[in-house]
XYZ file of C-alpha atoms in Angstrom:
149
model
C -9.744 13.046 -18.264
C -11.081 12.520 -14.765
C -9.667 11.629 -11.363
C -12.139 8.981 -10.194
C -11.973 5.224 -10.554
C -13.545 3.018 -13.219
C -15.803 -0.029 -12.982
C -16.451 -2.335 -15.941
C -19.581 -4.385 -15.219
C -20.404 -5.865 -18.637
C -19.626 -5.641 -22.324
C -16.324 -4.608 -23.865
C -14.376 -1.480 -22.883
C -11.213 -0.396 -24.696
C -8.782 1.966 -22.971
C -6.982 3.801 -25.762
C -5.168 6.362 -23.629
C -3.522 6.268 -20.216
C -5.969 8.822 -18.835
C -9.053 7.067 -20.235
C -9.535 5.100 -16.980
C -9.106 8.031 -14.607
C -6.500 8.069 -11.879
C -8.344 5.873 -9.375
C -8.757 2.142 -8.940
C -10.154 0.048 -11.799
C -12.572 -2.821 -11.077
C -13.485 -5.361 -13.747
C -16.534 -7.097 -12.278
C -17.869 -8.431 -15.567
C -17.227 -8.132 -19.256
C -13.793 -7.388 -20.687
C -11.419 -4.441 -20.362
C -8.812 -4.181 -23.136
C -5.777 -1.987 -22.453
C -4.255 -0.375 -25.552
C -0.955 -1.374 -27.138
C 2.150 0.367 -25.875
C 0.416 2.191 -23.005
C 1.526 2.376 -19.361
C -1.114 2.480 -16.618
C -0.460 3.521 -13.016
C -3.896 2.394 -11.820
C -4.587 -0.442 -9.406
C -6.649 -3.172 -11.075
C -9.022 -5.716 -9.488
C -10.499 -8.464 -11.657
C -13.521 -10.401 -10.345
C -14.432 -13.949 -11.373
C -16.705 -12.736 -14.199
C -14.172 -10.226 -15.526
C -11.363 -10.356 -18.093
C -8.448 -7.912 -18.271
C -6.584 -7.980 -21.573
C -3.492 -6.173 -22.745
C -1.809 -5.506 -26.039
C 1.775 -5.455 -27.214
C 3.835 -3.351 -24.814
C 1.017 -2.785 -22.287
C 2.519 -2.074 -18.846
C 0.823 -1.851 -15.449
C 2.770 -0.019 -12.748
C 0.044 -0.256 -10.090
C -1.335 -3.368 -8.416
C -3.130 -6.247 -10.103
C -5.349 -8.474 -7.976
C -8.386 -10.682 -8.267
C -9.814 -14.024 -9.304
C -10.742 -13.308 -12.927
C -8.732 -13.883 -16.097
C -5.744 -12.073 -17.593
C -5.634 -12.320 -21.379
C -3.483 -10.926 -24.155
C -0.036 -9.566 -23.315
C 0.420 -7.819 -19.967
C 3.612 -6.672 -18.289
C 3.921 -5.597 -14.677
C 6.558 -2.883 -14.401
C 8.757 -1.638 -11.600
C 6.761 -1.081 -8.422
C 3.789 -3.154 -9.611
C 2.337 -5.852 -7.328
C 0.601 -9.022 -8.550
C -1.670 -10.496 -5.895
C -3.950 -13.336 -7.000
C -7.236 -13.575 -5.144
C -8.830 -11.336 -2.629
C -7.116 -12.999 0.257
C -6.271 -16.524 -0.906
C -7.488 -17.175 -4.446
C -6.673 -18.123 -8.027
C -6.054 -15.722 -10.904
C -6.302 -17.174 -14.408
C -3.816 -16.387 -17.184
C -4.738 -17.188 -20.784
C -2.127 -14.995 -22.497
C 1.431 -13.837 -21.826
C 2.114 -12.344 -18.382
C 5.547 -10.813 -17.761
C 6.754 -9.693 -14.343
C 9.413 -7.061 -15.006
C 12.377 -6.009 -12.880
C 11.116 -4.328 -9.726
C 7.683 -6.005 -9.852
C 6.487 -8.116 -6.914
C 4.386 -11.288 -6.863
C 2.744 -11.384 -3.421
C 1.586 -14.911 -2.532
C -0.817 -15.422 0.392
C 0.018 -18.604 2.336
C -1.963 -20.363 5.055
C -1.604 -23.767 6.710
C -3.985 -25.318 4.185
C -3.845 -23.241 1.001
C -2.110 -20.563 -1.027
C -2.653 -18.136 -3.883
C -2.347 -19.583 -7.363
C -1.856 -18.504 -10.940
C -3.699 -20.877 -13.252
C -2.098 -20.877 -16.715
C -4.296 -22.099 -19.566
C -2.855 -24.159 -22.420
C -0.544 -21.921 -24.446
C -0.295 -19.260 -21.718
C 3.068 -18.087 -20.382
C 4.530 -16.518 -17.265
C 7.925 -14.818 -17.475
C 9.887 -13.181 -14.680
C 12.587 -10.684 -15.583
C 13.932 -9.985 -12.112
C 10.656 -9.827 -10.148
C 10.487 -10.517 -6.406
C 8.387 -13.284 -4.835
C 6.972 -12.059 -1.502
C 5.209 -14.563 0.783
C 2.333 -13.130 2.844
C 1.767 -15.424 5.807
C -1.669 -15.951 7.376
C -3.011 -17.992 10.272
C 0.291 -17.915 12.157
C 2.073 -19.721 9.302
C 5.659 -18.711 8.684
C 9.151 -20.036 8.313
C 10.839 -21.618 11.316
C 14.333 -20.701 12.455
C 16.386 -22.830 10.047
C 13.989 -23.113 7.093
C 15.605 -22.656 3.707
C 13.902 -21.780 0.440
């Protein structure tokens, strides 16, 4: 057990215990990080374009999840978790089953010309069980007085 963060740069890393990644931020800059079945992680995760974050049955993230890489396997964002595709505006790929649980937030960056995206591969799924969608406005973009959503 340690209190620092973790960086996965290449290869395959399996986290088999909730303390196996330390208590700090986790960066997946290359390779693949597999989170063990039935475990709950409080870490903040960032997935770069060359990285893959994969979960197992019952894997829950209660921290933040951001980046432009790929989410695979089964991942659930629990209460208090924040999903934020990109680093600023960007696209996060999903090739497995992503569930946004009650109390989770999907923060979407919006500008006049673009927005964050989740790109679901064939056979992938996105389920929301009471999550909140939170727009994050950039470049002076925002709703006008009588806009309805």
